[in-house]
Amino acid sequence: MAAASESVTLNGRHYRRPARPVVVVCIDGGDPAYLARGLADGIIPNIARFMRAGFAATATGTVPSFTCPNNMSIVTGAPAAVHGISGNFYLDPASGEAVVMTGPELLRSATVMAAFADAGAKVAAITAKDKLRRQLGKGLDLSRGNISFSSEKADQCTLAENGIEGVLERVGMPLPDMYSADLSLFVLEAGIRILERERPDLLYLSLTDYVQHKCAPGEAEADAFYRALDERFGRLAALGAVVALTADHGMNDKSKPDGSPNVIYLQDLLDAEFGPGDTKVICPITDHFVAHHGALGGFVRVYCRGGKATPAAVAALARALPGVEAAYEKAEVAARFELPLDREGDVAVIADAGTCIGAARADHDLSALAGHRLRTHGGVAEARVPFILSAPLNDAYAERAASGGLNSRDIFEFAVNGTA
Ligand SMILES: [Zn+2]
């Protein structure tokens, strides 16, 4: 670090200056089941070594177990009640409009990266999907060697916008397709190049869950992807970095025995009970990238707008449905999962591991699933994630880990302060 600051404080956590580069990787959709299978099959030797020689646990993530809320929890070290990002998508109560929740103005906290950069550290954040880039790069001064870009738009990087240019040439890969394993592998290859040359103090690499939505553990494409991830994790560690691995959420098969999606179309059921237009179901998994899950997830919010349906009546109807694990009214869901109250619906409905919840049947285009079983996430059942460090914990952090309650939002602190 160039500047004199010996430590950084953010959201009540104190971070020391890292003695060597720290790389935190968010394996999007990286359910612990993929690691269990990969370890059993012997196809992820570097991760196996980290787990043996460093530290490994299963942690809890943010509920709803979606991409944006969890990435923001990881990079702020705080719950969604603090950082404000409680879905990929929400209903703005002021306008009644559904809004994509990726604007930096919606993020209510600084990030660990920006805080370190302000203290004189060099940081880089690379994400697969461009939708995360502006929040990950929020407050980051890109004029001082810090870097923030997405592999989706790696061909458009400029020094002014991203702190880097000529990314395709440096990485030596063509621009990856939006729906590909390469979108993630590009992030890791870019991270390796940047670690080699710029040697940032902190590097955050956020992947995409294209493969996990499509393939169960043990399927050939999932195995190939995990072998490829593992090889790159090994190279990051070989460059002298502490490598920390977690996930934004897990992934479950939500299909019926015949292979068709196991969906509760909640809007249709509510319309039948309370009349069309009385309630509005919002699926916060929605983004511009829905072909692999049809915007179906394990957590939806219901807004009571017409005056007929009360939150209590909606919650009672939802709770009685097979496949619904829980339904909570606004204040309870916000308290239980540390969510921002002003961005909650009137009722939150959470599916069990084998079920997903949609709005109206007509709202979901499942044609792109064509032949694939529906695998998705969003509920409590998908909020268990890996928490792996390539280096062993010091005594203080080993003690904290042993006391339980590890959350994926602890990973920057553990990687920076906890590795000897
Ligand atoms: Zn995700």
GROMACS .gro file of N, CA and C in nm, residues 74-151:
model
  234
   74ILE      N    1  -2.100  -0.953   0.044
   74ILE     CA    2  -1.959  -0.994   0.049
   74ILE      C    3  -1.867  -0.872   0.041
   75VAL      N    4  -1.897  -0.779  -0.048
   75VAL     CA    5  -1.802  -0.668  -0.067
   75VAL      C    6  -1.824  -0.551   0.029
   76THR      N    7  -1.931  -0.555   0.107
   76THR     CA    8  -1.948  -0.452   0.210
   76THR      C    9  -1.926  -0.509   0.350
   77GLY      N   10  -1.927  -0.641   0.362
   77GLY     CA   11  -1.914  -0.703   0.494
   77GLY      C   12  -2.035  -0.678   0.581
   78ALA      N   13  -2.148  -0.648   0.518
   78ALA     CA   14  -2.266  -0.606   0.594
   78ALA      C   15  -2.392  -0.672   0.538
   79PRO      N   16  -2.497  -0.683   0.621
   79PRO     CA   17  -2.623  -0.739   0.571
   79PRO      C   18  -2.694  -0.642   0.478
   80ALA      N   19  -2.793  -0.694   0.407
   80ALA     CA   20  -2.868  -0.610   0.312
   80ALA      C   21  -2.938  -0.494   0.382
   81ALA      N   22  -2.972  -0.510   0.510
   81ALA     CA   23  -3.033  -0.399   0.583
   81ALA      C   24  -2.941  -0.277   0.581
   82VAL      N   25  -2.811  -0.302   0.574
   82VAL     CA   26  -2.714  -0.191   0.569
   82VAL      C   27  -2.686  -0.149   0.425
   83HIS      N   28  -2.661  -0.246   0.336
   83HIS     CA   29  -2.620  -0.205   0.200
   83HIS      C   30  -2.739  -0.181   0.106
   84GLY      N   31  -2.857  -0.230   0.142
   84GLY     CA   32  -2.977  -0.192   0.069
   84GLY      C   33  -3.014  -0.278  -0.050
   85ILE      N   34  -2.927  -0.369  -0.092
   85ILE     CA   35  -2.955  -0.446  -0.213
   85ILE      C   36  -3.016  -0.580  -0.174
   86SER      N   37  -3.148  -0.588  -0.183
   86SER     CA   38  -3.218  -0.706  -0.131
   86SER      C   39  -3.276  -0.794  -0.242
   87GLY      N   40  -3.240  -0.763  -0.366
   87GLY     CA   41  -3.284  -0.846  -0.479
   87GLY      C   42  -3.211  -0.800  -0.603
   88ASN      N   43  -3.234  -0.869  -0.714
   88ASN     CA   44  -3.182  -0.819  -0.840
   88ASN      C   45  -3.279  -0.713  -0.897
   89PHE      N   46  -3.398  -0.709  -0.836
   89PHE     CA   47  -3.512  -0.643  -0.898
   89PHE      C   48  -3.611  -0.612  -0.785
   90TYR      N   49  -3.667  -0.493  -0.781
   90TYR     CA   50  -3.765  -0.463  -0.677
   90TYR      C   51  -3.869  -0.365  -0.727
   91LEU      N   52  -3.976  -0.352  -0.648
   91LEU     CA   53  -4.083  -0.259  -0.683
   91LEU      C   54  -4.059  -0.129  -0.608
   92ASP      N   55  -4.036  -0.023  -0.684
   92ASP     CA   56  -4.014   0.108  -0.621
   92ASP      C   57  -4.148   0.156  -0.565
   93PRO      N   58  -4.159   0.169  -0.431
   93PRO     CA   59  -4.289   0.204  -0.374
   93PRO      C   60  -4.336   0.343  -0.417
   94ALA      N   61  -4.244   0.432  -0.447
   94ALA     CA   62  -4.282   0.568  -0.486
   94ALA      C   63  -4.350   0.569  -0.623
   95SER      N   64  -4.293   0.495  -0.718
   95SER     CA   65  -4.346   0.500  -0.855
   95SER      C   66  -4.436   0.382  -0.888
   96GLY      N   67  -4.428   0.275  -0.807
   96GLY     CA   68  -4.502   0.154  -0.840
   96GLY      C   69  -4.439   0.077  -0.955
   97GLU      N   70  -4.320   0.122  -0.998
   97GLU     CA   71  -4.252   0.058  -1.110
   97GLU      C   72  -4.154  -0.047  -1.059
   98ALA      N   73  -4.141  -0.155  -1.136
   98ALA     CA   74  -4.039  -0.254  -1.104
   98ALA      C   75  -3.904  -0.204  -1.157
   99VAL      N   76  -3.803  -0.212  -1.072
   99VAL     CA   77  -3.673  -0.152  -1.103
   99VAL      C   78  -3.563  -0.256  -1.089
  100VAL      N   79  -3.472  -0.257  -1.185
  100VAL     CA   80  -3.352  -0.342  -1.172
  100VAL      C   81  -3.263  -0.279  -1.065
  101MET      N   82  -3.216  -0.363  -0.973
  101MET     CA   83  -3.150  -0.309  -0.853
  101MET      C   84  -2.998  -0.301  -0.867
  102THR      N   85  -2.951  -0.262  -0.984
  102THR     CA   86  -2.807  -0.265  -1.005
  102THR      C   87  -2.743  -0.126  -1.008
  103GLY      N   88  -2.821  -0.022  -0.989
  103GLY     CA   89  -2.766   0.114  -0.991
  103GLY      C   90  -2.683   0.141  -0.867
  104PRO      N   91  -2.567   0.205  -0.884
  104PRO     CA   92  -2.484   0.234  -0.768
  104PRO      C   93  -2.554   0.324  -0.667
  105GLU      N   94  -2.652   0.404  -0.714
  105GLU     CA   95  -2.723   0.494  -0.622
  105GLU      C   96  -2.809   0.416  -0.524
  106LEU      N   97  -2.841   0.290  -0.558
  106LEU     CA   98  -2.922   0.208  -0.466
  106LEU      C   99  -2.837   0.141  -0.358
  107LEU      N  100  -2.706   0.136  -0.381
  107LEU     CA  101  -2.614   0.074  -0.284
  107LEU      C  102  -2.585   0.176  -0.174
  108ARG      N  103  -2.618   0.138  -0.049
  108ARG     CA  104  -2.613   0.234   0.061
  108ARG      C  105  -2.484   0.225   0.144
  109SER      N  106  -2.389   0.150   0.097
  109SER     CA  107  -2.264   0.135   0.173
  109SER      C  108  -2.147   0.151   0.078
  110ALA      N  109  -2.034   0.191   0.132
  110ALA     CA  110  -1.909   0.181   0.057
  110ALA      C  111  -1.870   0.033   0.049
  111THR      N  112  -1.781   0.000  -0.042
  111THR     CA  113  -1.732  -0.137  -0.051
  111THR      C  114  -1.594  -0.147   0.016
  112VAL      N  115  -1.558  -0.271   0.049
  112VAL     CA  116  -1.424  -0.295   0.104
  112VAL      C  117  -1.318  -0.247   0.005
  113MET      N  118  -1.345  -0.269  -0.124
  113MET     CA  119  -1.246  -0.228  -0.226
  113MET      C  120  -1.227  -0.077  -0.225
  114ALA      N  121  -1.338  -0.002  -0.223
  114ALA     CA  122  -1.326   0.144  -0.225
  114ALA      C  123  -1.260   0.195  -0.098
  115ALA      N  124  -1.293   0.131   0.015
  115ALA     CA  125  -1.234   0.175   0.142
  115ALA      C  126  -1.082   0.152   0.142
  116PHE      N  127  -1.040   0.037   0.089
  116PHE     CA  128  -0.896   0.010   0.081
  116PHE      C  129  -0.829   0.106  -0.017
  117ALA      N  130  -0.896   0.131  -0.129
  117ALA     CA  131  -0.838   0.223  -0.228
  117ALA      C  132  -0.820   0.362  -0.168
  118ASP      N  133  -0.919   0.404  -0.088
  118ASP     CA  134  -0.909   0.535  -0.024
  118ASP      C  135  -0.791   0.541   0.072
  119ALA      N  136  -0.756   0.424   0.128
  119ALA     CA  137  -0.644   0.418   0.221
  119ALA      C  138  -0.511   0.400   0.149
  120GLY      N  139  -0.515   0.402   0.016
  120GLY     CA  140  -0.389   0.395  -0.059
  120GLY      C  141  -0.356   0.258  -0.114
  121ALA      N  142  -0.443   0.159  -0.091
  121ALA     CA  143  -0.418   0.026  -0.146
  121ALA      C  144  -0.454   0.024  -0.293
  122LYS      N  145  -0.403  -0.077  -0.363
  122LYS     CA  146  -0.439  -0.097  -0.503
  122LYS      C  147  -0.540  -0.212  -0.508
  123VAL      N  148  -0.653  -0.189  -0.576
  123VAL     CA  149  -0.758  -0.291  -0.579
  123VAL      C  150  -0.810  -0.312  -0.721
  124ALA      N  151  -0.865  -0.430  -0.742
  124ALA     CA  152  -0.929  -0.460  -0.870
  124ALA      C  153  -1.053  -0.544  -0.846
  125ALA      N  154  -1.159  -0.514  -0.920
  125ALA     CA  155  -1.284  -0.591  -0.913
  125ALA      C  156  -1.322  -0.630  -1.055
  126ILE      N  157  -1.336  -0.759  -1.077
  126ILE     CA  158  -1.375  -0.807  -1.209
  126ILE      C  159  -1.498  -0.894  -1.194
  127THR      N  160  -1.597  -0.869  -1.276
  127THR     CA  161  -1.720  -0.947  -1.268
  127THR      C  162  -1.754  -1.002  -1.406
  128ALA      N  163  -1.826  -1.113  -1.406
  128ALA     CA  164  -1.865  -1.173  -1.533
  128ALA      C  165  -1.971  -1.087  -1.600
  129LYS      N  166  -2.082  -1.064  -1.529
  129LYS     CA  167  -2.193  -0.989  -1.586
  129LYS      C  168  -2.176  -0.841  -1.557
  130ASP      N  169  -2.197  -0.761  -1.658
  130ASP     CA  170  -2.178  -0.617  -1.641
  130ASP      C  171  -2.275  -0.557  -1.540
  131LYS      N  172  -2.387  -0.627  -1.514
  131LYS     CA  173  -2.487  -0.570  -1.423
  131LYS      C  174  -2.430  -0.543  -1.283
  132LEU      N  175  -2.327  -0.618  -1.244
  132LEU     CA  176  -2.271  -0.598  -1.111
  132LEU      C  177  -2.161  -0.493  -1.108
  133ARG      N  178  -2.111  -0.456  -1.225
  133ARG     CA  179  -1.987  -0.378  -1.230
  133ARG      C  180  -1.999  -0.243  -1.161
  134ARG      N  181  -2.111  -0.173  -1.186
  134ARG     CA  182  -2.116  -0.037  -1.133
  134ARG      C  183  -2.127  -0.035  -0.981
  135GLN      N  184  -2.196  -0.134  -0.923
  135GLN     CA  185  -2.200  -0.139  -0.777
  135GLN      C  186  -2.065  -0.184  -0.720
  136LEU      N  187  -2.003  -0.283  -0.784
  136LEU     CA  188  -1.872  -0.328  -0.734
  136LEU      C  189  -1.769  -0.216  -0.745
  137GLY      N  190  -1.787  -0.130  -0.845
  137GLY     CA  191  -1.691  -0.022  -0.866
  137GLY      C  192  -1.730   0.108  -0.799
  138LYS      N  193  -1.838   0.104  -0.720
  138LYS     CA  194  -1.887   0.228  -0.660
  138LYS      C  195  -1.780   0.293  -0.570
  139GLY      N  196  -1.757   0.419  -0.595
  139GLY     CA  197  -1.664   0.494  -0.510
  139GLY      C  198  -1.517   0.464  -0.534
  140LEU      N  199  -1.491   0.380  -0.635
  140LEU     CA  200  -1.353   0.339  -0.660
  140LEU      C  201  -1.285   0.440  -0.751
  141ASP      N  202  -1.174   0.496  -0.704
  141ASP     CA  203  -1.101   0.595  -0.782
  141ASP      C  204  -1.018   0.522  -0.888
  142LEU      N  205  -1.064   0.530  -1.012
  142LEU     CA  206  -1.000   0.454  -1.121
  142LEU      C  207  -0.884   0.531  -1.183
  143SER      N  208  -0.856   0.648  -1.129
  143SER     CA  209  -0.746   0.728  -1.185
  143SER      C  210  -0.613   0.694  -1.119
  144ARG      N  211  -0.617   0.603  -1.018
  144ARG     CA  212  -0.495   0.576  -0.941
  144ARG      C  213  -0.452   0.429  -0.949
  145GLY      N  214  -0.481   0.367  -1.065
  145GLY     CA  215  -0.433   0.229  -1.082
  145GLY      C  216  -0.531   0.124  -1.036
  146ASN      N  217  -0.648   0.165  -0.986
  146ASN     CA  218  -0.750   0.067  -0.950
  146ASN      C  219  -0.828   0.027  -1.074
  147ILE      N  220  -0.887  -0.093  -1.069
  147ILE     CA  221  -0.946  -0.152  -1.191
  147ILE      C  222  -1.084  -0.206  -1.159
  148SER      N  223  -1.177  -0.187  -1.251
  148SER     CA  224  -1.313  -0.243  -1.237
  148SER      C  225  -1.373  -0.264  -1.374
  149PHE      N  226  -1.398  -0.390  -1.409
  149PHE     CA  227  -1.462  -0.416  -1.539
  149PHE      C  228  -1.534  -0.550  -1.536
  150SER      N  229  -1.610  -0.577  -1.643
  150SER     CA  230  -1.678  -0.706  -1.656
  150SER      C  231  -1.625  -0.779  -1.779
  151SER      N  232  -1.629  -0.912  -1.773
  151SER     CA  233  -1.587  -0.987  -1.893
  151SER      C  234  -1.691  -0.970  -2.004
   0.00000   0.00000   0.00000
